[in-house]
Coordinates of C-alpha atoms and ligand atoms in Angstrom, one line a residue:
M1 CA -13.4 12.5 38.5
P2 CA -11.2 9.6 37.3
R3 CA -9.7 10.1 33.8
P4 CA -11.4 7.8 31.4
E5 CA -9.5 6.0 28.7
I6 CA -10.6 7.3 25.3
S7 CA -10.6 6.2 21.7
F8 CA -11.6 7.8 18.5
E9 CA -13.3 6.6 15.3
F10 CA -12.3 8.1 11.9
F11 CA -13.5 7.4 8.4
P12 CA -11.2 7.0 5.3
P13 CA -11.0 10.3 3.2
K14 CA -12.1 10.1 -0.4
N15 CA -10.3 13.2 -1.8
I16 CA -7.3 15.4 -1.0
E17 CA -9.2 18.0 1.0
A18 CA -10.7 15.2 3.2
T19 CA -7.3 13.7 3.6
F20 CA -6.0 17.0 5.1
R21 CA -9.1 17.2 7.3
L22 CA -8.4 13.7 8.7
W23 CA -4.7 14.5 9.3
D24 CA -5.8 17.7 11.1
T25 CA -8.2 15.7 13.2
V26 CA -5.5 13.2 14.1
N27 CA -3.1 16.0 15.0
V28 CA -5.7 17.7 17.3
L29 CA -6.7 14.4 19.1
A30 CA -3.5 12.5 19.2
P31 CA -2.1 14.6 22.2
L32 CA -5.0 13.2 24.2
S33 CA -3.2 9.9 24.2
P34 CA -6.1 7.7 23.0
R35 CA -6.0 4.0 23.8
F36 CA -6.5 3.4 20.1
V37 CA -8.1 5.0 17.0
S38 CA -10.2 3.1 14.5
V39 CA -10.9 3.5 10.8
T40 CA -14.3 2.5 9.3
Y41 CA -14.9 0.3 6.4
G42 CA -17.4 1.9 3.9
A43 CA -21.0 0.4 3.8
G44 CA -21.0 -2.3 1.2
G45 CA -17.3 -2.8 1.5
T46 CA -16.8 0.4 -0.6
T47 CA -13.6 1.7 1.1
R48 CA -11.7 -1.6 1.3
D49 CA -8.4 -0.2 -0.1
L50 CA -8.7 3.2 1.5
T51 CA -9.3 1.7 4.9
R52 CA -6.2 -0.5 4.5
D53 CA -4.1 2.5 3.3
V54 CA -5.3 4.8 6.2
V55 CA -4.7 2.2 8.9
A56 CA -1.3 1.4 7.5
T57 CA -0.3 5.1 7.3
L58 CA -1.7 5.9 10.8
T59 CA 0.2 3.0 12.2
K60 CA 3.4 4.0 10.5
H61 CA 3.4 7.8 10.9
S62 CA 1.2 8.7 13.9
G63 CA 2.4 6.2 16.4
L64 CA -1.2 5.6 17.4
R65 CA -2.5 2.1 18.0
T66 CA -4.9 1.7 15.1
A67 CA -7.8 -0.6 14.6
A68 CA -9.3 -1.5 11.2
H69 CA -13.0 -2.1 10.8
L70 CA -13.8 -5.1 8.6
T71 CA -17.1 -6.4 7.4
C72 CA -18.5 -9.5 5.7
V73 CA -20.1 -7.6 2.8
E74 CA -19.5 -8.2 -0.9
A75 CA -16.4 -10.5 -0.4
T76 CA -15.7 -14.2 -0.2
K77 CA -14.2 -15.6 3.0
D78 CA -10.8 -15.8 1.4
E79 CA -10.9 -12.2 0.2
T80 CA -12.0 -11.0 3.6
L81 CA -9.2 -13.0 5.4
E82 CA -6.7 -11.8 2.8
I83 CA -7.6 -8.2 3.8
A84 CA -7.1 -9.0 7.5
R85 CA -3.7 -10.5 6.7
G86 CA -2.9 -7.3 4.8
F87 CA -3.7 -5.4 8.0
K88 CA -1.4 -7.7 10.0
A89 CA 1.4 -7.2 7.4
A90 CA 1.0 -3.4 8.0
G91 CA 1.4 -3.9 11.7
V92 CA -2.3 -3.6 12.5
R93 CA -3.4 -6.1 15.1
D94 CA -6.7 -4.5 16.1
I95 CA -9.9 -5.3 14.2
V96 CA -13.5 -4.1 14.7
A97 CA -15.3 -7.1 13.2
L98 CA -18.7 -6.5 11.8
R99 CA -21.3 -8.1 9.6
G100 CA -21.7 -4.8 7.9
D101 CA -24.4 -2.9 6.2
P102 CA -25.3 -3.6 2.6
P103 CA -24.4 -1.4 -0.4
K104 CA -26.6 1.7 -0.8
G105 CA -30.1 0.9 -2.2
A106 CA -30.0 -2.8 -1.1
A107 CA -32.8 -4.0 1.1
G108 CA -30.8 -5.8 3.6
F109 CA -27.6 -7.9 4.2
T110 CA -27.2 -10.8 1.8
Q111 CA -24.4 -13.3 2.3
H112 CA -22.0 -13.1 -0.6
P113 CA -21.6 -16.5 -2.4
G114 CA -18.6 -17.9 -0.5
G115 CA -18.7 -15.1 2.0
F116 CA -19.2 -15.1 5.8
A117 CA -22.9 -15.5 6.8
N118 CA -22.7 -13.3 9.8
S119 CA -20.4 -11.6 12.3
V120 CA -19.9 -14.6 14.5
E121 CA -18.4 -16.6 11.5
L122 CA -16.0 -13.7 10.8
I123 CA -14.9 -13.4 14.4
E124 CA -14.3 -17.2 14.6
A125 CA -12.2 -17.1 11.4
L126 CA -10.2 -14.0 12.7
S127 CA -9.6 -15.8 16.0
A128 CA -8.4 -18.8 14.2
E129 CA -5.9 -16.6 12.3
G130 CA -4.5 -15.7 15.6
N131 CA -2.9 -12.5 17.0
F132 CA -5.8 -10.1 16.4
D133 CA -7.5 -8.1 19.2
I134 CA -11.1 -8.2 18.0
R135 CA -13.8 -5.7 19.0
V136 CA -17.5 -5.9 18.0
G137 CA -20.5 -3.6 17.7
A138 CA -23.3 -3.5 20.3
Y139 CA -26.7 -1.8 20.3
P140 CA -28.1 -0.2 23.5
D141 CA -31.3 0.9 21.6
K142 CA -31.5 -2.6 19.9
H143 CA -30.3 -3.3 16.4
P144 CA -33.2 -2.8 14.0
E145 CA -32.9 -6.4 12.8
A146 CA -33.0 -8.0 16.2
A147 CA -36.2 -9.9 17.2
D148 CA -36.1 -8.2 20.6
A149 CA -33.6 -6.6 23.1
Q150 CA -32.8 -10.0 24.7
A151 CA -32.2 -11.7 21.4
D152 CA -29.8 -8.8 20.5
I153 CA -27.9 -9.3 23.8
D154 CA -27.8 -13.1 23.4
W155 CA -26.2 -12.5 19.9
L156 CA -23.7 -10.0 21.4
K157 CA -22.7 -12.7 23.9
R158 CA -22.1 -15.2 21.0
K159 CA -19.9 -12.6 19.3
L160 CA -17.8 -12.1 22.4
D161 CA -17.6 -15.8 23.1
A162 CA -16.4 -16.4 19.5
G163 CA -13.2 -14.5 20.4
A164 CA -13.9 -10.8 20.7
S165 CA -12.3 -8.9 23.6
E166 CA -14.8 -6.0 24.0
A167 CA -17.8 -4.3 22.4
I168 CA -18.2 -0.8 21.3
T169 CA -21.8 0.5 21.3
Q170 CA -23.7 2.4 18.7
F171 CA -24.4 6.0 19.8
F172 CA -27.3 6.8 22.1
F173 CA -28.8 9.9 23.5
E174 CA -29.5 9.1 27.1
T175 CA -27.2 7.8 29.8
E176 CA -30.0 5.5 31.2
T177 CA -30.1 3.7 27.8
F178 CA -26.5 2.6 28.2
L179 CA -26.8 1.8 31.9
R180 CA -29.9 -0.4 31.3
F181 CA -28.1 -2.2 28.4
R182 CA -25.0 -2.7 30.5
D183 CA -27.0 -4.2 33.3
A184 CA -28.8 -6.5 30.9
C185 CA -25.4 -7.6 29.4
V186 CA -24.1 -8.5 32.9
K187 CA -27.3 -10.4 33.6
A188 CA -26.8 -12.4 30.4
G189 CA -23.4 -13.4 31.6
I190 CA -21.3 -11.0 29.6
D191 CA -18.1 -10.1 31.5
K192 CA -16.1 -8.3 28.8
P193 CA -16.0 -4.5 28.6
I194 CA -18.9 -2.7 26.9
V195 CA -17.5 0.7 25.8
P196 CA -20.1 3.4 25.1
G197 CA -20.0 5.0 21.7
I198 CA -20.2 8.8 22.1
F199 CA -21.4 11.0 19.3
P200 CA -20.8 14.8 19.7
V201 CA -23.4 16.0 17.3
E202 CA -22.1 18.7 15.0
N203 CA -24.8 18.5 12.4
W204 CA -28.3 17.8 13.7
K205 CA -29.9 16.9 10.4
G206 CA -27.1 14.4 9.7
A207 CA -27.3 12.9 13.2
R208 CA -31.1 12.4 12.8
R209 CA -30.5 10.5 9.6
F210 CA -27.8 8.3 11.2
A211 CA -30.1 7.6 14.2
E212 CA -33.0 6.7 11.9
G213 CA -30.7 4.3 9.9
C214 CA -29.2 2.5 12.9
G215 CA -32.2 2.3 15.3
T216 CA -31.0 4.9 17.8
K217 CA -34.0 6.4 19.5
I218 CA -34.2 10.2 19.7
P219 CA -36.0 11.5 22.8
A220 CA -38.4 14.3 22.0
W221 CA -36.6 16.7 24.4
V222 CA -33.3 16.2 22.5
C223 CA -35.0 16.9 19.2
D224 CA -36.6 20.0 20.5
A225 CA -33.3 21.2 22.1
F226 CA -31.4 20.8 18.8
E227 CA -34.1 22.4 16.7
K228 CA -34.2 25.4 19.0
A229 CA -30.4 25.6 19.3
G230 CA -30.1 25.5 15.5
R231 CA -32.4 28.5 15.2
D232 CA -30.3 30.3 17.8
G233 CA -27.0 29.3 16.2
R234 CA -25.9 27.5 19.4
S235 CA -25.9 23.9 18.2
D236 CA -22.2 23.4 19.1
L237 CA -22.7 24.7 22.6
L238 CA -25.7 22.4 23.1
A239 CA -23.9 19.4 21.7
T240 CA -20.8 20.0 23.8
A241 CA -22.9 20.5 27.0
L242 CA -25.1 17.4 26.5
C243 CA -22.2 15.2 25.5
T244 CA -20.1 16.4 28.5
E245 CA -22.9 15.8 30.9
M246 CA -23.5 12.3 29.5
C247 CA -19.8 11.3 29.7
S248 CA -19.5 12.7 33.2
D249 CA -22.6 10.7 34.3
L250 CA -21.2 7.6 32.7
I251 CA -17.9 8.0 34.5
D252 CA -19.9 8.5 37.8
E253 CA -21.5 5.1 37.0
G254 CA -18.1 3.4 36.8
V255 CA -17.5 3.7 33.0
D256 CA -13.8 3.9 32.4
K257 CA -13.6 3.8 28.6
L258 CA -15.3 6.0 26.1
H259 CA -15.2 5.7 22.3
F260 CA -15.9 8.9 20.3
Y261 CA -17.4 9.0 16.8
T262 CA -15.5 12.0 15.4
L263 CA -16.7 12.0 11.8
N264 CA -13.2 13.5 11.2
R265 CA -14.2 16.7 13.0
P266 CA -12.0 17.1 16.1
E267 CA -13.3 20.2 17.8
L268 CA -16.4 19.0 19.7
T269 CA -14.7 15.7 20.7
R270 CA -11.6 17.6 21.9
D271 CA -13.8 20.0 23.9
V272 CA -15.8 17.2 25.6
C273 CA -12.5 15.3 26.3
H274 CA -11.0 18.4 27.9
A275 CA -14.1 18.9 30.0
I276 CA -14.0 15.4 31.4
G277 CA -10.3 15.7 32.3
A278 CA -8.9 13.9 29.2
T279 CA -6.3 16.6 28.5
P280 CA -3.0 16.4 26.7
E281 CA -0.4 14.7 28.7
A282 CA 2.6 17.0 29.5
R283 CA 5.7 15.6 28.1
L284 CA 8.9 16.2 30.1
E285 CA 10.9 17.0 27.0
K286 CA 8.4 19.7 26.1
V287 CA 8.5 21.5 29.4
A288 CA 12.2 21.0 30.3
Ligands
FAD1 P1 -24.5 -8.3 14.1 O1 -24.4 -7.9 15.6 O2 -23.8 -9.6 13.8 O3 -26.0 -8.4 13.6 C1 -26.9 -7.3 13.9 C2 -28.1 -7.7 14.7 O4 -28.9 -8.6 13.9 C3 -27.6 -8.4 15.9 O5 -27.5 -7.5 17.0 C4 -28.6 -9.5 16.1 O6 -29.6 -9.1 17.0 C5 -29.2 -9.7 14.7 N1 -28.5 -10.9 14.0 C6 -27.7 -10.9 13.0 N2 -27.4 -12.2 12.6 C7 -28.1 -13.0 13.5 C8 -28.2 -14.4 13.6 N3 -27.6 -15.2 12.7 N4 -28.9 -14.9 14.6 C9 -29.6 -14.1 15.5 N5 -29.5 -12.7 15.4 C10 -28.8 -12.2 14.4 N6 -20.8 -0.7 9.2 C11 -20.0 -0.7 8.2 O7 -20.4 -1.0 7.0 N7 -18.7 -0.3 8.3 C12 -18.1 0.0 9.5 O8 -16.9 0.4 9.6 C13 -19.0 0.0 10.6 N8 -18.5 0.3 11.9 C14 -19.3 0.1 13.0 C15 -18.7 0.3 14.3 C16 -19.5 0.2 15.4 C17 -18.9 0.3 16.8 C18 -20.9 -0.2 15.3 C19 -21.7 -0.4 16.5 C20 -21.4 -0.4 14.0 C21 -20.6 -0.2 12.8 N9 -21.2 -0.4 11.6 C22 -20.3 -0.4 10.5 C23 -22.6 -0.7 11.4 C24 -22.9 -2.2 11.3 O9 -22.2 -2.8 10.2 C25 -24.4 -2.4 11.2 O10 -25.0 -2.0 12.4 C26 -24.8 -3.8 10.7 O11 -26.1 -3.8 10.4 C27 -24.6 -4.8 11.8 O12 -23.3 -5.2 12.0 P2 -22.9 -6.1 13.3 O13 -21.6 -6.7 13.1 O14 -23.0 -5.3 14.5 O15 -24.0 -7.2 13.2

């Protein structure tokens, strides 16, 4: 099996304990030589400063190529671009550009007065700034706000044409979901990489909540399997097996890049990576 290129998503920690957990996660996963790691931007723009501090620290101290997520929420265009310039000043050239989700409790996305109306406007502005490698989100199960699957893919094409270099998908539970989506993207004229987002589920209740929030469909058999494994205390085993099988099937179908949603918990992601051949690279200086 060819070794896929891998990347990892982290979120910014909000307290000291969480900071140590993030650093532990980085230490466990960094030896797998990820293509890049990315750091989320809290819903409603809530972790703006933390995201900046974490990407700056990771860039400086971990040696990992680090991407900052950036959204259009709750900020003017100038404020958003100032944040992007701050990333650049910290040596961060990779941005995951998103429209973003609204603050908790809000019904839907509302354009901030003076802010970007949508992700395409943000991508165009970041492209005009120059020197950013821009990635965007994509939705194999369809974004809940899209009129239909085709409209969602047409919009994704507009995001990529506006200056993004690749798309990372929302998580999904069945390989076929991604493969159908990838075929539809190719049919729509998309020729940039669509990287599957992989979610090794550590907490089934939380995963169900995420899935409901972002429109990821949960097949009945997955639900049954996790409910049963939970009762038997074997959820981790199930999650690792399902995720490994899905990654392996994706690789068989020609997928050469995988992006893991780690939720700052490294164990399951590490185990799946090892199982698909993404193991620590031996360093000559360590074995000599
Ligand atoms: P878009 O793709 O711009 O819009 C979402 C959908 O709505 C589109 O797929 C399209 O079908 C439709 N749409 C929107 N505007 C138009 C329009 N003008 N015309 C036609 N159709 C339109 N959220 C955060 O808050 N912080 C994060 O760090 C974060 N990281 C993420 C990382 C990844 C890889 C993914 C996939 C999602 C992430 N999200 C994050 C969630 C994301 O912000 C939400 O899914 C949000 O609702 C949509 O953002 P987007 O940029 O993908 O939106």
